[in-house]
Short mmCIF file of C-alpha atoms in Angstrom, two decimals:
data_model
loop_
_atom_site.label_atom_id
_atom_site.label_comp_id
_atom_site.label_asym_id
_atom_site.label_seq_id
_atom_site.Cartn_x
_atom_site.Cartn_y
_atom_site.Cartn_z
CA MET L 1 99.20 16.16 53.97
CA PRO L 2 99.69 15.98 57.78
CA ARG L 3 99.15 12.55 59.27
CA TRP L 4 96.25 13.66 61.43
CA ARG L 5 94.14 15.02 58.59
CA PRO L 6 92.89 11.69 57.08
CA LEU L 7 92.00 10.43 60.56
CA ALA L 8 90.15 13.64 61.37
CA LEU L 9 88.19 13.45 58.13
CA VAL L 10 87.17 9.85 58.80
CA LEU L 11 86.05 10.65 62.35
CA LEU L 12 84.19 13.72 61.18
CA GLY L 13 82.36 11.74 58.53
CA LEU L 14 81.38 9.09 61.05
CA ALA L 15 80.07 11.66 63.51
CA ALA L 16 78.14 13.47 60.79
CA CYS L 17 76.45 10.22 59.75
CA LEU L 18 75.51 9.41 63.34
CA LEU L 19 74.06 12.85 63.91
CA ALA L 20 72.36 13.23 60.56
CA ALA L 21 70.58 9.86 60.56
CA PRO L 22 68.03 10.76 63.27
CA VAL L 23 67.30 14.05 61.54
CA LEU L 24 66.40 12.32 58.34
CA GLY L 25 64.13 10.03 60.32
CA CYS L 26 62.17 13.00 61.68
CA GLY L 27 60.55 13.65 58.31
CA PRO L 28 59.70 17.05 56.85
CA GLY L 29 57.85 18.30 59.90
CA ARG L 30 55.38 21.17 59.84
CA GLY L 31 55.39 24.09 57.47
CA PRO L 32 55.67 27.79 58.31
CA VAL L 33 52.22 27.94 59.90
CA GLY L 34 52.17 24.42 61.27
CA ARG L 35 50.73 22.47 58.39
CA ARG L 36 52.02 18.97 57.90
CA ARG L 37 52.83 17.82 54.42
CA LEU L 38 50.08 15.48 53.39
CA GLY L 39 51.79 13.91 50.41
CA ARG L 40 49.82 11.06 48.86
CA ARG L 41 49.32 8.94 51.93
CA GLN L 42 45.87 7.80 52.91
CA LEU L 43 44.36 9.74 55.83
CA SER L 44 42.52 7.73 58.47
CA PRO L 45 39.72 9.28 60.55
CA LEU L 46 40.10 9.53 64.32
CA LEU L 47 37.96 7.18 66.37
CA TYR L 48 35.38 8.45 68.84
CA LYS L 49 37.13 9.56 72.08
CA GLN L 50 40.58 9.30 70.45
CA PHE L 51 43.03 12.17 70.96
CA VAL L 52 46.28 13.04 69.17
CA PRO L 53 48.97 13.14 70.43
CA ASN L 54 48.21 10.36 72.89
CA VAL L 55 49.07 12.40 75.97
CA PRO L 56 46.94 14.67 78.21
CA GLU L 57 46.11 18.04 76.68
CA GLN L 58 47.98 20.17 79.22
CA THR L 59 51.40 18.55 78.98
CA LEU L 60 54.46 19.76 77.11
CA GLY L 61 53.97 17.11 74.43
CA ALA L 62 50.57 18.59 73.59
CA SER L 63 49.25 22.12 74.23
CA GLY L 64 51.01 22.76 77.54
CA LYS L 65 49.65 23.96 80.84
CA ALA L 66 46.98 26.62 81.23
CA GLU L 67 48.44 30.03 81.99
CA GLY L 68 45.30 31.56 83.53
CA LYS L 69 42.12 33.17 82.27
CA VAL L 70 42.36 36.05 79.85
CA LEU L 71 39.95 38.77 80.94
CA ARG L 72 38.47 41.32 78.57
CA GLY L 73 40.40 44.56 78.78
CA SER L 74 43.47 43.00 80.41
CA GLU L 75 47.02 43.21 79.06
CA ARG L 76 46.86 39.61 77.81
CA PHE L 77 43.52 40.32 76.11
CA ARG L 78 45.39 42.53 73.64
CA GLU L 79 47.27 39.44 72.43
CA LEU L 80 44.05 37.80 71.19
CA VAL L 81 43.29 38.45 67.53
CA PRO L 82 39.90 38.38 65.78
CA ASN L 83 39.36 35.96 62.94
CA TYR L 84 37.14 37.22 60.10
CA ASN L 85 37.94 34.42 57.67
CA PRO L 86 34.90 34.18 55.34
CA ASP L 87 35.57 30.46 54.87
CA ILE L 88 34.79 29.79 58.55
CA ILE L 89 31.34 30.00 60.12
CA PHE L 90 31.39 31.24 63.73
CA LYS L 91 28.34 30.31 65.79
CA ASP L 92 28.78 33.26 68.20
CA GLU L 93 25.65 32.45 70.18
CA GLU L 94 26.59 35.12 72.77
CA ASN L 95 26.57 37.72 69.96
CA THR L 96 29.75 39.29 71.42
CA GLY L 97 32.29 38.15 68.84
CA ALA L 98 34.03 36.08 71.54
CA ASP L 99 34.19 32.97 69.36
CA ARG L 100 36.24 34.90 66.81
CA LEU L 101 38.94 35.83 69.35
CA MET L 102 41.95 33.52 69.59
CA THR L 103 45.72 33.48 69.79
CA GLU L 104 47.77 34.03 66.65
CA ARG L 105 48.88 30.39 66.67
CA CYS L 106 45.29 29.19 66.92
CA LYS L 107 44.26 31.51 64.08
CA GLU L 108 46.97 30.16 61.79
CA ARG L 109 45.93 26.56 62.45
CA VAL L 110 42.20 27.08 62.04
CA ASN L 111 42.70 29.00 58.80
CA SER L 112 44.77 26.10 57.47
CA LEU L 113 42.06 23.68 58.55
CA ALA L 114 39.38 25.73 56.78
CA ILE L 115 41.22 25.26 53.47
CA ALA L 116 41.59 21.52 54.09
CA VAL L 117 37.86 21.17 54.83
CA MET L 118 36.87 22.87 51.57
CA ASN L 119 39.31 20.70 49.63
CA MET L 120 38.00 17.53 51.26
CA TRP L 121 34.30 18.36 50.92
CA PRO L 122 33.54 20.96 48.22
CA GLY L 123 30.73 23.26 49.29
CA VAL L 124 31.27 22.52 52.99
CA LYS L 125 32.87 25.00 55.38
CA LEU L 126 34.44 24.74 58.80
CA ARG L 127 32.19 25.78 61.68
CA VAL L 128 33.42 27.02 65.09
CA THR L 129 30.90 26.50 67.88
CA GLU L 130 33.07 27.52 70.86
CA GLY L 131 36.12 29.75 71.02
CA TRP L 132 37.34 32.14 73.68
CA ASP L 133 35.14 31.88 76.78
CA GLU L 134 34.64 34.87 79.07
CA ASP L 135 31.47 33.59 80.76
CA GLY L 136 32.78 30.60 82.75
CA HIS L 137 31.06 27.85 80.75
CA HIS L 138 34.03 25.45 80.93
CA LEU L 139 36.13 23.74 83.60
CA PRO L 140 38.39 26.10 85.60
CA ASP L 141 41.62 25.21 83.76
CA SER L 142 40.11 25.08 80.25
CA LEU L 143 42.20 26.54 77.44
CA HIS L 144 39.01 28.14 76.07
CA TYR L 145 39.59 30.91 78.65
CA GLU L 146 42.88 31.79 76.93
CA GLY L 147 41.72 31.69 73.29
CA ARG L 148 43.80 28.55 72.75
CA ALA L 149 40.96 26.05 72.23
CA LEU L 150 38.08 25.65 69.79
CA ASP L 151 35.16 23.29 69.37
CA ILE L 152 34.50 22.66 65.69
CA THR L 153 32.11 20.91 63.29
CA THR L 154 31.41 21.05 59.57
CA SER L 155 28.85 23.53 58.28
CA ASP L 156 26.49 20.74 57.21
CA ARG L 157 26.78 19.16 60.72
CA ASP L 158 27.19 15.73 59.14
CA ARG L 159 28.53 13.67 62.06
CA HIS L 160 29.86 11.05 59.72
CA LYS L 161 32.50 13.60 58.69
CA TYR L 162 33.73 14.38 62.21
CA GLY L 163 36.30 11.59 62.43
CA MET L 164 37.97 12.83 59.24
CA LEU L 165 37.57 16.45 60.41
CA ALA L 166 39.61 15.53 63.48
CA ARG L 167 42.30 13.99 61.27
CA LEU L 168 42.42 17.13 59.13
CA ALA L 169 42.87 19.17 62.31
CA VAL L 170 45.88 17.05 63.24
CA GLU L 171 47.35 17.61 59.78
CA ALA L 172 46.64 21.37 60.03
CA GLY L 173 49.03 21.56 62.98
CA PHE L 174 46.83 21.79 66.06
CA ASP L 175 48.86 20.72 69.08
CA TRP L 176 46.06 18.57 70.53
CA VAL L 177 42.96 17.16 68.79
CA TYR L 178 40.21 15.26 70.61
CA TYR L 179 37.16 13.56 69.15
CA GLU L 180 35.44 14.62 72.33
CA SER L 181 31.77 14.42 71.52
CA LYS L 182 29.42 13.11 68.86
CA ALA L 183 28.52 16.78 68.39
CA HIS L 184 31.96 18.36 67.92
CA ILE L 185 35.74 18.03 67.76
CA HIS L 186 37.90 19.79 70.38
CA VAL L 187 41.23 21.30 69.27
CA SER L 188 43.83 23.39 71.09
CA VAL L 189 47.26 24.95 70.66
CA ARG L 190 50.25 25.92 72.74
CA ALA L 191 50.54 29.41 74.13
CA ASP L 192 52.17 31.86 71.74
CA ASN L 193 54.67 32.93 74.42
CA SER L 194 54.98 29.65 76.29
CA LEU L 195 57.99 27.44 76.76
CA ALA L 196 56.10 24.72 75.00
CA VAL L 197 56.25 26.67 71.75
CA ARG L 198 59.95 27.31 72.06
CA THR L 199 60.74 23.97 73.65
CA GLY L 200 63.36 24.81 76.21
CA GLY L 201 64.85 27.54 78.34
CA CYS L 202 66.42 30.82 77.45
CA PHE L 203 67.74 34.16 78.65
CA PRO L 204 66.69 37.60 77.34
CA GLY L 205 68.87 39.35 74.79
CA HIS L 206 69.85 42.17 77.16
CA ALA L 207 71.39 39.68 79.62
CA THR L 208 75.18 39.72 79.71
CA VAL L 209 77.88 37.07 79.97
CA THR L 210 81.45 37.48 81.17
CA LEU L 211 84.13 36.84 78.58
CA GLN L 212 87.44 35.21 79.46
CA SER L 213 89.03 38.67 79.30
CA GLY L 214 86.64 39.94 81.98
CA GLU L 215 84.65 42.01 79.49
CA HIS L 216 80.85 41.83 79.64
CA ARG L 217 78.94 41.12 76.44
CA GLY L 218 75.20 40.98 75.72
CA LEU L 219 73.78 37.66 74.59
CA ALA L 220 72.44 39.32 71.44
CA GLU L 221 76.06 40.11 70.46
CA LEU L 222 77.52 36.76 71.54
CA ARG L 223 78.95 34.59 68.76
CA ARG L 224 80.02 31.00 68.29
CA GLY L 225 83.64 30.56 69.33
CA ASP L 226 83.56 33.26 72.01
CA ARG L 227 85.07 32.13 75.31
CA VAL L 228 82.99 32.98 78.35
CA LEU L 229 83.19 32.13 82.04
CA GLY L 230 81.46 28.97 83.20
CA ALA L 231 82.10 26.48 85.98
CA GLU L 232 83.42 22.97 86.40
CA PRO L 233 81.42 20.39 88.40
CA GLY L 234 83.43 21.31 91.50
CA GLY L 235 82.39 24.94 91.22
CA ARG L 236 85.65 26.45 89.98
CA LEU L 237 85.30 29.19 87.36
CA VAL L 238 86.82 28.25 83.99
CA PRO L 239 86.80 29.68 80.46
CA THR L 240 84.41 27.73 78.25
CA GLU L 241 83.74 27.98 74.52
CA VAL L 242 80.35 28.91 73.05
CA LEU L 243 79.67 26.02 70.66
CA LEU L 244 76.33 27.16 69.25
CA PHE L 245 72.90 28.50 70.18
CA LEU L 246 70.25 25.95 71.12
CA HIS L 247 67.72 28.71 70.47
CA ARG L 248 68.10 32.27 69.27
CA ASP L 249 65.23 34.57 68.31
CA LEU L 250 65.43 38.35 68.71
CA GLY L 251 61.68 38.88 68.20
CA GLN L 252 60.23 36.04 70.30
CA ARG L 253 58.10 37.14 73.25
CA ALA L 254 58.67 35.22 76.47
CA SER L 255 57.85 35.16 80.16
CA PHE L 256 60.91 35.18 82.42
CA VAL L 257 61.57 34.47 86.08
CA ALA L 258 63.48 37.39 87.62
CA ILE L 259 65.81 36.34 90.46
CA GLU L 260 67.27 39.23 92.50
CA THR L 261 70.16 38.63 94.89
CA ALA L 262 71.53 40.51 97.91
CA SER L 263 75.34 40.70 97.97
CA PRO L 264 76.55 40.95 95.32
CA ALA L 265 73.37 42.58 94.00
CA GLN L 266 72.50 40.81 90.75
CA ARG L 267 69.35 40.32 88.72
CA LEU L 268 69.06 37.18 86.59
CA LEU L 269 66.22 36.63 84.10
CA LEU L 270 65.60 33.19 82.63
CA THR L 271 62.61 31.19 81.46
CA PRO L 272 60.71 29.16 84.09
CA SER L 273 62.00 25.71 83.05
CA HIS L 274 65.65 26.76 82.76
CA LEU L 275 68.06 25.24 85.29
CA VAL L 276 69.86 27.40 87.84
CA PHE L 277 72.14 26.14 90.62
CA THR L 278 70.39 26.73 93.94
CA ALA L 279 70.64 25.76 97.62
CA ARG L 280 67.75 25.82 100.03
CA GLY L 281 68.54 28.38 102.69
CA GLU L 282 72.09 29.67 103.02
CA GLY L 283 74.49 27.59 100.93
CA ASN L 284 77.84 26.77 102.54
CA GLY L 285 79.67 25.49 99.48
CA SER L 286 79.23 24.75 95.82
CA ASN L 287 78.62 21.07 96.58
CA THR L 288 75.31 21.95 98.28
CA PHE L 289 73.98 23.66 95.14
CA LEU L 290 71.71 21.63 92.91
CA PRO L 291 70.25 22.50 89.48
CA ILE L 292 66.51 23.21 89.72
CA PHE L 293 63.94 24.89 87.50
CA ALA L 294 63.98 28.67 87.85
CA ARG L 295 60.30 28.63 88.72
CA ARG L 296 61.13 26.65 91.89
CA VAL L 297 63.51 29.27 93.29
CA ARG L 298 62.17 31.06 96.39
CA PRO L 299 63.28 34.11 98.39
CA GLY L 300 65.73 32.98 101.05
CA ASP L 301 67.35 30.39 98.78
CA ALA L 302 70.96 30.86 97.68
CA VAL L 303 72.51 30.96 94.21
CA LEU L 304 76.13 31.15 93.11
CA ALA L 305 77.31 34.60 92.03
CA HIS L 306 80.62 35.96 90.78
CA GLY L 307 82.36 37.74 93.65
CA ALA L 308 83.81 41.22 93.23
CA GLY L 309 87.45 41.50 92.16
CA GLY L 310 87.57 38.07 90.54
CA GLN L 311 87.03 36.17 93.81
CA GLY L 312 85.34 33.28 92.09
CA LEU L 313 81.89 31.95 92.91
CA ARG L 314 80.28 32.66 96.26
CA PRO L 315 76.82 31.93 97.69
CA THR L 316 74.42 34.85 97.72
CA ARG L 317 70.89 35.01 99.12
CA VAL L 318 67.87 35.46 96.88
CA LEU L 319 65.90 38.56 97.90
CA ARG L 320 63.02 38.51 95.46
CA VAL L 321 61.56 36.27 92.75
CA SER L 322 59.08 37.70 90.25
CA ARG L 323 57.80 37.28 86.70
CA GLU L 324 58.58 39.60 83.83
CA ASP L 325 57.68 39.58 80.14
CA GLY L 326 60.26 40.38 77.52
CA VAL L 327 61.22 40.11 73.86
CA GLY L 328 64.13 38.03 72.61
CA VAL L 329 65.26 34.54 73.66
CA PHE L 330 68.84 33.25 73.65
CA ALA L 331 70.16 29.85 74.76
CA PRO L 332 73.93 29.50 74.21
CA LEU L 333 75.52 26.06 74.65
CA THR L 334 79.04 26.03 76.07
CA SER L 335 81.50 23.15 76.18
CA HIS L 336 81.08 22.90 79.99
CA GLY L 337 77.28 23.25 79.91
CA THR L 338 77.37 26.24 82.29
CA LEU L 339 77.89 29.98 82.05
CA LEU L 340 77.71 33.16 84.12
CA VAL L 341 74.71 35.27 83.14
CA ASN L 342 74.41 38.67 84.81
CA GLY L 343 77.01 37.42 87.27
CA VAL L 344 74.99 34.35 88.38
CA LEU L 345 75.92 30.77 87.51
CA ALA L 346 73.29 29.01 85.38
CA SER L 347 73.04 25.82 83.37
CA CYS L 348 72.79 25.83 79.59
CA TYR L 349 69.93 23.34 79.82
CA ALA L 350 66.21 23.30 80.52
CA VAL L 351 62.98 21.25 80.46
CA LEU L 352 64.52 18.12 82.08
CA GLU L 353 65.39 18.81 85.72
CA SER L 354 68.78 17.11 85.58
CA HIS L 355 71.85 19.05 84.48
CA ARG L 356 73.96 15.86 84.45
CA TRP L 357 71.70 13.92 82.10
CA ALA L 358 71.13 16.93 79.87
CA HIS L 359 74.89 17.45 79.57
CA ARG L 360 75.35 13.78 78.67
CA ALA L 361 72.60 14.02 76.07
CA PHE L 362 74.51 16.77 74.27
CA ALA L 363 77.80 14.82 74.28
CA PRO L 364 77.46 13.78 70.58
CA LEU L 365 77.02 17.41 69.62
CA ARG L 366 80.11 18.42 71.58
CA LEU L 367 82.03 15.56 69.93
CA PHE L 368 80.94 16.73 66.52
CA HIS L 369 82.15 20.26 67.19
CA GLY L 370 85.37 18.91 68.65
CA LEU L 371 86.05 17.02 65.44
CA LEU L 372 85.25 20.10 63.38
CA SER L 373 87.90 21.99 65.30
CA LEU L 374 90.51 19.52 63.98
CA LEU L 375 89.87 20.65 60.43
CA PRO L 376 91.49 23.75 58.94
CA ALA L 377 89.32 26.80 59.54
CA HIS L 378 87.57 28.41 56.59
CA PRO L 379 86.67 32.11 56.74
CA GLU L 380 83.18 31.55 55.41
CA VAL L 381 82.29 29.09 58.17
CA GLY L 382 84.60 30.29 60.90
CA ASN L 383 83.86 31.52 64.38
CA GLY L 384 82.27 34.89 64.90
CA THR L 385 79.48 34.35 62.37
CA VAL L 386 75.95 35.44 63.24
CA PRO L 387 74.01 32.37 64.50
CA GLU L 388 70.87 31.25 62.73
CA VAL L 389 67.48 32.30 64.09
CA GLY L 390 65.27 29.63 65.67
CA MET L 391 65.80 26.42 67.56
CA HIS L 392 68.65 24.02 66.86
CA TRP L 393 67.55 20.74 65.27
CA TYR L 394 69.39 18.67 67.90
CA SER L 395 67.29 20.23 70.67
CA ARG L 396 64.11 19.25 68.87
CA LEU L 397 65.40 15.73 68.31
CA LEU L 398 66.30 15.25 71.97
CA TYR L 399 62.91 16.48 73.08
CA ARG L 400 61.16 13.98 70.84
CA LEU L 401 63.36 11.15 72.06
CA ALA L 402 62.95 12.15 75.71
CA GLY L 403 59.20 12.34 75.31
CA GLY L 404 59.14 8.84 73.88
CA VAL L 405 61.42 7.33 76.53
CA LEU L 406 60.51 9.27 79.67
CA GLY L 407 56.97 10.24 78.71
CA HIS L 408 55.86 13.82 78.20
CA GLU L 409 54.66 14.03 81.79
CA ALA L 410 58.31 14.02 82.88
CA LEU L 411 58.94 17.08 80.71
CA GLN L 412 56.14 19.29 81.93
CA VAL L 413 56.71 22.96 82.50
#
């Protein structure tokens, strides 16, 4: 056996233990439709005016920011789904069916809650008193206008049950639960297509990266172990290895920021909280470019684009910035933390507006993959395999840790 192999195995085992320990501490999490596993633990009712999680409703740690009113007949209105669950009583005082309309995520959670209510109190059903609002009865930024919030009671209107009803709503997977009034419980969820659901930043599947060979490849076809062009801190283009996908979902709907440049003419799409290297006004060098959220980019700013004929990175002016919906989200992580997407330099990171700290946070993951590379390759786990669908566990872990240390307000999108 070569001398390096025992050392590599020891280091790999140590790294695996360090990385696996926090995962085990996260617990089982939520099920396929958001339900938490109740087990045999004793449930405690929420207190009057208590909310869970203990952060404001419209932050990333809860239901996320409002995305604007959904008007009847609009494109977004088609995304609301009616709920005809016979185990739920809908008040529907407007007699328009509005209280039955909600997002798919909200429907999944309230249906789970309806089962929990019947199990807790046989003969009692869940009652929805307020759902989607099209009449302006709530505050301007209320999530009721988007079908993401409900006001609920039990069918017998026994107020002594409302504290436990709120706890059951937490267990059913609602993203924010508030014992708001003696008359009802307020619950809400994240937007089905929001960054808060996906936790992070991504590119669309039709976006392309530049391989070390100069060939262009779509993100949907990119695989672990591919070598693409990224950049060093000084701005020099370098080949960098694709370690894994922080998030990969071919069917996920998302809202992207479209950044169009002048010369060279490029069009980059990325989610609003993804980092892109930008300079205010005309940039004179790579050292003037700072990573900012894509949603902060404005026409007249400059980004770094790949010059024609392999000239390296050069500043190019942003002509237009717009929003565009799409299907498919991809977030590759490279060893340098950067990559060229559609010819524009972007960060691999999102949510926290600091490329440096995000890159440091992923250092253990890079170390782990570095140690794996010391072991003999096996065909069944080698490079080129199709990545798993969904979000990487390490991304979720970092978000939870960052929310606890920095506060969820620092991670708003």
